[in-house]
Coordinates of C-alpha atoms in Angstrom, one line a residue:
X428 CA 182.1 260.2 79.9
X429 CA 178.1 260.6 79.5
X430 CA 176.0 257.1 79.6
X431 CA 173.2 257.0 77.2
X432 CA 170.5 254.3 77.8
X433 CA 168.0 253.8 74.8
X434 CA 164.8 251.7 75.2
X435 CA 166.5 248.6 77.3
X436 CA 164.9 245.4 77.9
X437 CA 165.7 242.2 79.3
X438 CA 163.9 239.2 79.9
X439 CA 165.0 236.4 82.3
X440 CA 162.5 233.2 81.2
X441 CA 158.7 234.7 82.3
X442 CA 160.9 237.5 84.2
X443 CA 160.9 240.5 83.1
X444 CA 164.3 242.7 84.8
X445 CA 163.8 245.8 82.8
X446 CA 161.4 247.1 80.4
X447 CA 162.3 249.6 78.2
X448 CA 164.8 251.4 80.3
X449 CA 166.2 255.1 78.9
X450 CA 168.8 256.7 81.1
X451 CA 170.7 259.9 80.6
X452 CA 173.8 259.9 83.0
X453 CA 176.1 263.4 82.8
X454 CA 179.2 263.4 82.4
X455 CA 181.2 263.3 85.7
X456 CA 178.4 262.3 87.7
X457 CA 177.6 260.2 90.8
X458 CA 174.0 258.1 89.9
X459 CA 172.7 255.9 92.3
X460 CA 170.0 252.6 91.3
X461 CA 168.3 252.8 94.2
X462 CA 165.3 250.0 94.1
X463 CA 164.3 247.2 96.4
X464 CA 165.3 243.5 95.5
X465 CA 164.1 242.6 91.7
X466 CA 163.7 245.9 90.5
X467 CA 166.6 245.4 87.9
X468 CA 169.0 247.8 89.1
X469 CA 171.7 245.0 88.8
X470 CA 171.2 243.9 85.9
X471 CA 171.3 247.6 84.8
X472 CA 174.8 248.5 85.9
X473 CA 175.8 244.8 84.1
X474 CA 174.5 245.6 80.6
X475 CA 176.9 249.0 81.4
X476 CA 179.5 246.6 81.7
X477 CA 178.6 244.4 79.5
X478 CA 178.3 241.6 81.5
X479 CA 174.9 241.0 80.5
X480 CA 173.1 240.7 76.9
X481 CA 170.6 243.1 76.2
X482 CA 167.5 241.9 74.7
X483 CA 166.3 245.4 73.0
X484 CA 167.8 248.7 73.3
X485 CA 171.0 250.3 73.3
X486 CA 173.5 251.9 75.2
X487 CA 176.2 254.7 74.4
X488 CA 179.3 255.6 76.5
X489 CA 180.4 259.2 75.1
X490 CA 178.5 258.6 72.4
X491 CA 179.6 255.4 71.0
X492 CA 177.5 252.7 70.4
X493 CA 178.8 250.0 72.9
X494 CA 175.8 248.3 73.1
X495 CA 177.6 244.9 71.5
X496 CA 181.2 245.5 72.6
X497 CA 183.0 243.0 74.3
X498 CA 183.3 244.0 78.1
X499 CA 187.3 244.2 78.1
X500 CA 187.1 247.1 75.6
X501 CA 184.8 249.0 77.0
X502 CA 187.7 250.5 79.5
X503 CA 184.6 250.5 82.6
X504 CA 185.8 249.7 86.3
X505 CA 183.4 247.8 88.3
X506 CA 183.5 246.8 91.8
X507 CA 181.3 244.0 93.4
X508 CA 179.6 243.9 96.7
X509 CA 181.8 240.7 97.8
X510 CA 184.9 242.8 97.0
X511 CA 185.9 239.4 94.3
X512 CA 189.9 240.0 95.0
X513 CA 192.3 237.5 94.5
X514 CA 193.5 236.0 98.0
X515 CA 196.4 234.8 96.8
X516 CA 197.9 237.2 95.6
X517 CA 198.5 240.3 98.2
X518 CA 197.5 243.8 97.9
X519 CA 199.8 244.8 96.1
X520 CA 199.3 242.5 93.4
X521 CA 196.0 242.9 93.4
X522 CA 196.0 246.3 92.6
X523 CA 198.6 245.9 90.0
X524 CA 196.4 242.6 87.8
X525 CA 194.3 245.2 85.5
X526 CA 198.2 247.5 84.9
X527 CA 200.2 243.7 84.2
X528 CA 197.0 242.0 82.0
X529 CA 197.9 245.3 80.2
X530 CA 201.5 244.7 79.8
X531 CA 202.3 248.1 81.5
X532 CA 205.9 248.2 82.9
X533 CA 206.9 247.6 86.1
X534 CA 207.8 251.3 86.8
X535 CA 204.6 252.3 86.3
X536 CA 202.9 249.7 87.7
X537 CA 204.8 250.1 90.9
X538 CA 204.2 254.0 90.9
X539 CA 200.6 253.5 89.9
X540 CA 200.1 251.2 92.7
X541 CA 201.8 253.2 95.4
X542 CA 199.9 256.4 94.3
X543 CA 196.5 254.2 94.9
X544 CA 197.7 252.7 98.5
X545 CA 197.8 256.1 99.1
X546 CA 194.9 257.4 98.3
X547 CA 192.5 254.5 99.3
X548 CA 194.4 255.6 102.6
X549 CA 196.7 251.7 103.2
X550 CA 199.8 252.7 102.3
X551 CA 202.2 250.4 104.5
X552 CA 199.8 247.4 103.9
X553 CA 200.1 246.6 100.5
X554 CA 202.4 243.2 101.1
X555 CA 199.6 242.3 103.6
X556 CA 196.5 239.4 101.8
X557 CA 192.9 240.2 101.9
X558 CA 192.6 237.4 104.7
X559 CA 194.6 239.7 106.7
X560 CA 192.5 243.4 106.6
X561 CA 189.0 244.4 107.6
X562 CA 185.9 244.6 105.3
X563 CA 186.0 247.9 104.7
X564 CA 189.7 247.8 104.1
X565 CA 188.9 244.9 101.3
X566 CA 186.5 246.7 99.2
X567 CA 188.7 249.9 99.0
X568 CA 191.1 247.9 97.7
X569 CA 188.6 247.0 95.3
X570 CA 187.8 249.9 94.3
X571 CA 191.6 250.8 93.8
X572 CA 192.4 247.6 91.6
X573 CA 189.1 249.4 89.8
X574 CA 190.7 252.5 89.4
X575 CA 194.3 251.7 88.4
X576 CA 193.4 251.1 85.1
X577 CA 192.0 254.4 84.8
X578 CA 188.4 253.8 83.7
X579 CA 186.0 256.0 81.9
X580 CA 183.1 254.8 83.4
X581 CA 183.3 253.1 87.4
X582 CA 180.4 250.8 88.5
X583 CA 179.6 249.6 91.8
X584 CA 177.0 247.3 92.7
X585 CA 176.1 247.6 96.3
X586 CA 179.5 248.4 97.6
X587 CA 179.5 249.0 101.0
X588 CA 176.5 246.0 101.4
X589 CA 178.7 243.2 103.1
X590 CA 179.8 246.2 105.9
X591 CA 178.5 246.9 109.3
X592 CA 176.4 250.0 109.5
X593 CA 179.5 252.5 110.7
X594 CA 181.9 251.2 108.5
X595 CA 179.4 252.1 105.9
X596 CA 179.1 255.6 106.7
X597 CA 182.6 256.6 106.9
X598 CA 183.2 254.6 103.0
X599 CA 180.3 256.5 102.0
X600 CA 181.6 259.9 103.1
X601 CA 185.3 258.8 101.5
X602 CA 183.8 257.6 98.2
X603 CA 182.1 261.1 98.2
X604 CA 185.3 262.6 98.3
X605 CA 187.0 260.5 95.9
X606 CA 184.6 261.2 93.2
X607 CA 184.8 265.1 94.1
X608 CA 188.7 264.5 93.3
X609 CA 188.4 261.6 90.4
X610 CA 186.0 263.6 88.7
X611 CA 184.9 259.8 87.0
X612 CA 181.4 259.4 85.9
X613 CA 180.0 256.7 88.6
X614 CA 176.9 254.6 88.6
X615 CA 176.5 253.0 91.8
X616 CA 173.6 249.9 93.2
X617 CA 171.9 250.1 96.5
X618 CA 168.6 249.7 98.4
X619 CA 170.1 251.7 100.8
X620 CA 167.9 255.5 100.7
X621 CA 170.4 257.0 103.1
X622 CA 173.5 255.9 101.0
X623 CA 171.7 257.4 97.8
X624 CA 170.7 260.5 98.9
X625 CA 174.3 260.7 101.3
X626 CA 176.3 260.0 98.4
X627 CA 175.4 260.5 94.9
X628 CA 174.1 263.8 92.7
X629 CA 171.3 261.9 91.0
X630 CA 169.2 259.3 92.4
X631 CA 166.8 257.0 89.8
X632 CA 164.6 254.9 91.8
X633 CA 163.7 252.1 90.0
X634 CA 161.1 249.4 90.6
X635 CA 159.6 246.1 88.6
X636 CA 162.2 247.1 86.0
X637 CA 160.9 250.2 85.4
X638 CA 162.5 253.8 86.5
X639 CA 159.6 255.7 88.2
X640 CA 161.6 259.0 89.2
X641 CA 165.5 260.5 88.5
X642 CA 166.0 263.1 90.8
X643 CA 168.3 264.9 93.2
X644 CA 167.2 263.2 97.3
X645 CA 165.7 266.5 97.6
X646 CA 163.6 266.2 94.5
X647 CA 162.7 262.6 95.5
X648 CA 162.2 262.7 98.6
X649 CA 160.2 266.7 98.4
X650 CA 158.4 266.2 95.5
X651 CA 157.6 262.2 95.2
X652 CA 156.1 260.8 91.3
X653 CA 154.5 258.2 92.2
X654 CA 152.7 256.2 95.4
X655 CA 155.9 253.7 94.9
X656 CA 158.2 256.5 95.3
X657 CA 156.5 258.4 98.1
X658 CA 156.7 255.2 100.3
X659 CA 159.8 253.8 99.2
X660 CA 162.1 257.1 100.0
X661 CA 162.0 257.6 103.7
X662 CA 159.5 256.5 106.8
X663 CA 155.5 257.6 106.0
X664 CA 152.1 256.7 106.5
X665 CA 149.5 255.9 104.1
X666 CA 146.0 256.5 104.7
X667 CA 143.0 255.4 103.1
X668 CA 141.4 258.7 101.3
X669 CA 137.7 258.5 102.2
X670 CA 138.9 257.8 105.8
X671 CA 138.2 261.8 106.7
X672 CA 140.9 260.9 109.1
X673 CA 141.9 264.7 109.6
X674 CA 138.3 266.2 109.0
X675 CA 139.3 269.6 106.6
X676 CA 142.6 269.1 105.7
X677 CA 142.2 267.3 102.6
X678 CA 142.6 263.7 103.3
X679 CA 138.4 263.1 102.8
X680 CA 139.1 262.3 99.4
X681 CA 137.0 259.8 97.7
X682 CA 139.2 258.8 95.2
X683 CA 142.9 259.6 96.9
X684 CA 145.0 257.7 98.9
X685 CA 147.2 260.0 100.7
X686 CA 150.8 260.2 102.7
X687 CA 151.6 262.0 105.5
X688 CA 155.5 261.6 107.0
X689 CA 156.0 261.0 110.4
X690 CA 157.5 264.5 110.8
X691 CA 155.2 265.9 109.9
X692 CA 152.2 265.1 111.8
X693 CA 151.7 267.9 114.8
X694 CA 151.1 266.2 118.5
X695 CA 149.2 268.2 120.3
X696 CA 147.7 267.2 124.1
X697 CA 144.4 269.7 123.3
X698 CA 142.1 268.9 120.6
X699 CA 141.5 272.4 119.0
X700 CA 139.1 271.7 116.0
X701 CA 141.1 270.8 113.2
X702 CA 143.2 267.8 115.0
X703 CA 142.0 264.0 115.5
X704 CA 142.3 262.0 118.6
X705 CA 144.4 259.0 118.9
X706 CA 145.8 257.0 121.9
X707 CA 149.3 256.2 122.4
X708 CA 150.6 252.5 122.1
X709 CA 154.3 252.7 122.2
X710 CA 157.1 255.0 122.9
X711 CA 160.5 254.5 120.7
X712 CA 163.7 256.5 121.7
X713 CA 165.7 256.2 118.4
X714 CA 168.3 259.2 120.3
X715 CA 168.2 261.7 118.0
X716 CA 164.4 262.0 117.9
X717 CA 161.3 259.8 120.0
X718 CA 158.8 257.8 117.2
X719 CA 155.1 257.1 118.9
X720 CA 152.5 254.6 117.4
X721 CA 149.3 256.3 117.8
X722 CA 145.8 254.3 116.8
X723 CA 143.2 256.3 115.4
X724 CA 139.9 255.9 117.0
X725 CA 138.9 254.2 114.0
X726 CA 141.7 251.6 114.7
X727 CA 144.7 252.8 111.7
X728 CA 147.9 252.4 112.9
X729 CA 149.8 256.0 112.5
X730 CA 153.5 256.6 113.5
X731 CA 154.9 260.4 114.1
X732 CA 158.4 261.6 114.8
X733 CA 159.0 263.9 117.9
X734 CA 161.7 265.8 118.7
X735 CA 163.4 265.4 122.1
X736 CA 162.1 268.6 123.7
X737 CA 158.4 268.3 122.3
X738 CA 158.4 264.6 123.9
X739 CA 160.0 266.4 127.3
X740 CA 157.4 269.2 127.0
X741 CA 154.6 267.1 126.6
X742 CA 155.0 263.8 128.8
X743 CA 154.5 261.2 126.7
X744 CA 153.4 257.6 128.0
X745 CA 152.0 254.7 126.4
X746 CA 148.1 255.0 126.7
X747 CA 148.3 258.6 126.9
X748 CA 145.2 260.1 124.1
X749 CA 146.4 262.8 121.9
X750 CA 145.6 265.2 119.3
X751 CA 147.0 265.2 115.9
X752 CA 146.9 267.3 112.9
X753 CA 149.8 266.6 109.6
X754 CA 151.3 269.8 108.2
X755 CA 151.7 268.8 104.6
X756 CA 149.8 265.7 102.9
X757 CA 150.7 263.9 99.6
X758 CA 147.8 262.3 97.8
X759 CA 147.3 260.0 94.7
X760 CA 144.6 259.4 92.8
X761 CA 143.5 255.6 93.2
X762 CA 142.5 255.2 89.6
X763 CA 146.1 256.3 89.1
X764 CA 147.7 253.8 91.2
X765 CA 145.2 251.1 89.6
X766 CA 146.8 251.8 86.1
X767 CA 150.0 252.0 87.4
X768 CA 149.8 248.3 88.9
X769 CA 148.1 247.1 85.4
X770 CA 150.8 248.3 83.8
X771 CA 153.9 246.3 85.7
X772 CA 151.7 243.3 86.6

């Protein structure tokens, strides 16, 4: 089922969660709201549900008006971040509360249940109580109670957010895989980046209530809209444009402010005409790659990303000067950005 959202709004007292929302979610499609704290990603995915009122707007499920339906006919799924299951009742049971509220018989809620044990991967557990399973073994239960009704629409609001950071990963791979076999259009909340881009097809990155990009991560994270965007999706720098901090390569910009990632600013121990110096302060092994804060000579603050070898090659140490040079640049006019704030503020 497609999800159609028309010019929403929604005003908490002098709040303002969303303004003038419009949304276009495909058919069959995995969506994340990705957004920090109060951008009203939340309080989207409710007004899906119809948990919340709307204030203007409207939104359509297939093409059908739902925008005043009552939420227990709008046939959605939604799972919470705290899981919300019943601990008294077991799995099991459970699982079964949408099938029995629906007076389904107990054949098929037994079969229903049992194919769902299975494929949330706890068959064997399902006479166990939440108090006795894991976290991560909670909210797939969850997400099975979610799906034994068969929804048209499944929402999650940060679903993996009360998990430890590899518990996380492995639920995010399986969810992935679920939706590739469920085939059920999903709308999902995070301010997770990695889970967005990991898991879903479409990311819309919202702040302030507004939606300032929909995109695949590669679109995003590539090809940023906006300053928000840019430094909200993944690790970067921002740099003053009429710093000249890389003499000729197009960050002397009166009236820019530009970003540069950390991988993609070249370390170089020679200075060779087009680099800038800067002087080590700190040395962070993250594994996978080695992250040095370098201070300009002007005293900004600069991180870049290494890989293991380049860091081997070179002999990095704390107080060491350096050259650097960015291969790619973003940039934004200010007077942009200025409109942009007068606009949310």
């Amino acid at each position: 089922m497609s999800i159609l959202i028309d010019q929403v709004s929604k005003q908490f007292g002098n709040f303002r969660a969303l303004d003038s929302v419009s949304l276009n979610v495909k058919e069959g499609s995995l969506v994340a709201l990705l957004g920090p704290s109060g951008s009203g990603k939340s309080t989207l995915l409710r007004m899906i549900a119809g948990l919340e009122e709307l204030d203007a707007g409207a939104i359509f499920i297939n093409g059908q008006d739902l925008t005043h339906v009552d939420v227990r006919k709008r046939n959605i799924g939604f799972v919470f971040q705290h899981y919300a299951l019943f601990k008294h009742l077991t799995l099991r049971q459970n699982i079964a509360f949408g099938l029995q509220i629906r007076k389904r018989s107990p054949a098929e809620v037994k079969k229903r249940v049992d194919t769902l044990l299975e494929i949330v991967q706890l068959e064997g557990l399902g006479n166990r109580y939440p108090s006795q399973i894991s976290g991560g073994q909670r909210q797939r239960v969850a997400l099975a109670r979610a799906l034994a009704v068969e929804p048209e629409v499944l929402l999650l609001d940060e679903p993996f957010g009360a998990l430890d950071a590899k518990v996380r990963k492995e639920l995010r791979a399986w969810l992935r895989c679920l939706h590739n076999e469920f085939h059920i259009t999903t709308v999902f909340v995070t301010h997770d980046q990695e889970e967005a881009m990991e898991v879903s097809d479409e990311v819309v990155v919202m702040n302030r209530g507004r939606i300032e990009q929909v995109g695949t991560a590669q679109q995003i994270y590539e090809h940023p809209a906006t300053p928000f965007v840019m430094g909200f999706i993944g690790a970067v720098n921002e740099l003053p444009g009429n710093a000249c901090l890389f003499g000729d390569n197009g960050l002397g910009q009166m009236d820019c402010k530009c970003f540069v990632r950390p991988h993609d600013i070249e370390v170089h121990i020679y200075p060779d005409g087009t680099t800038t110096s800067a002087c080590i302060e700190r040395i962070i092994h993250l594994g996978w790659e080695i992250q040095a804060e370098l201070i300009l000579e002007d005293g900004q603050s600069v991180t870049a990303h290494l890989t293991r070898d380049q860091f081997a090659q070179h002999s990095l140490q704390p107080g060491h000067k350096v050259f650097i040079r960015p291969k790619y640049t973003k940039s934004f006019p200010i007077q942009e950005q200025i409109q942009e704030q007068l606009c949310i503020a």
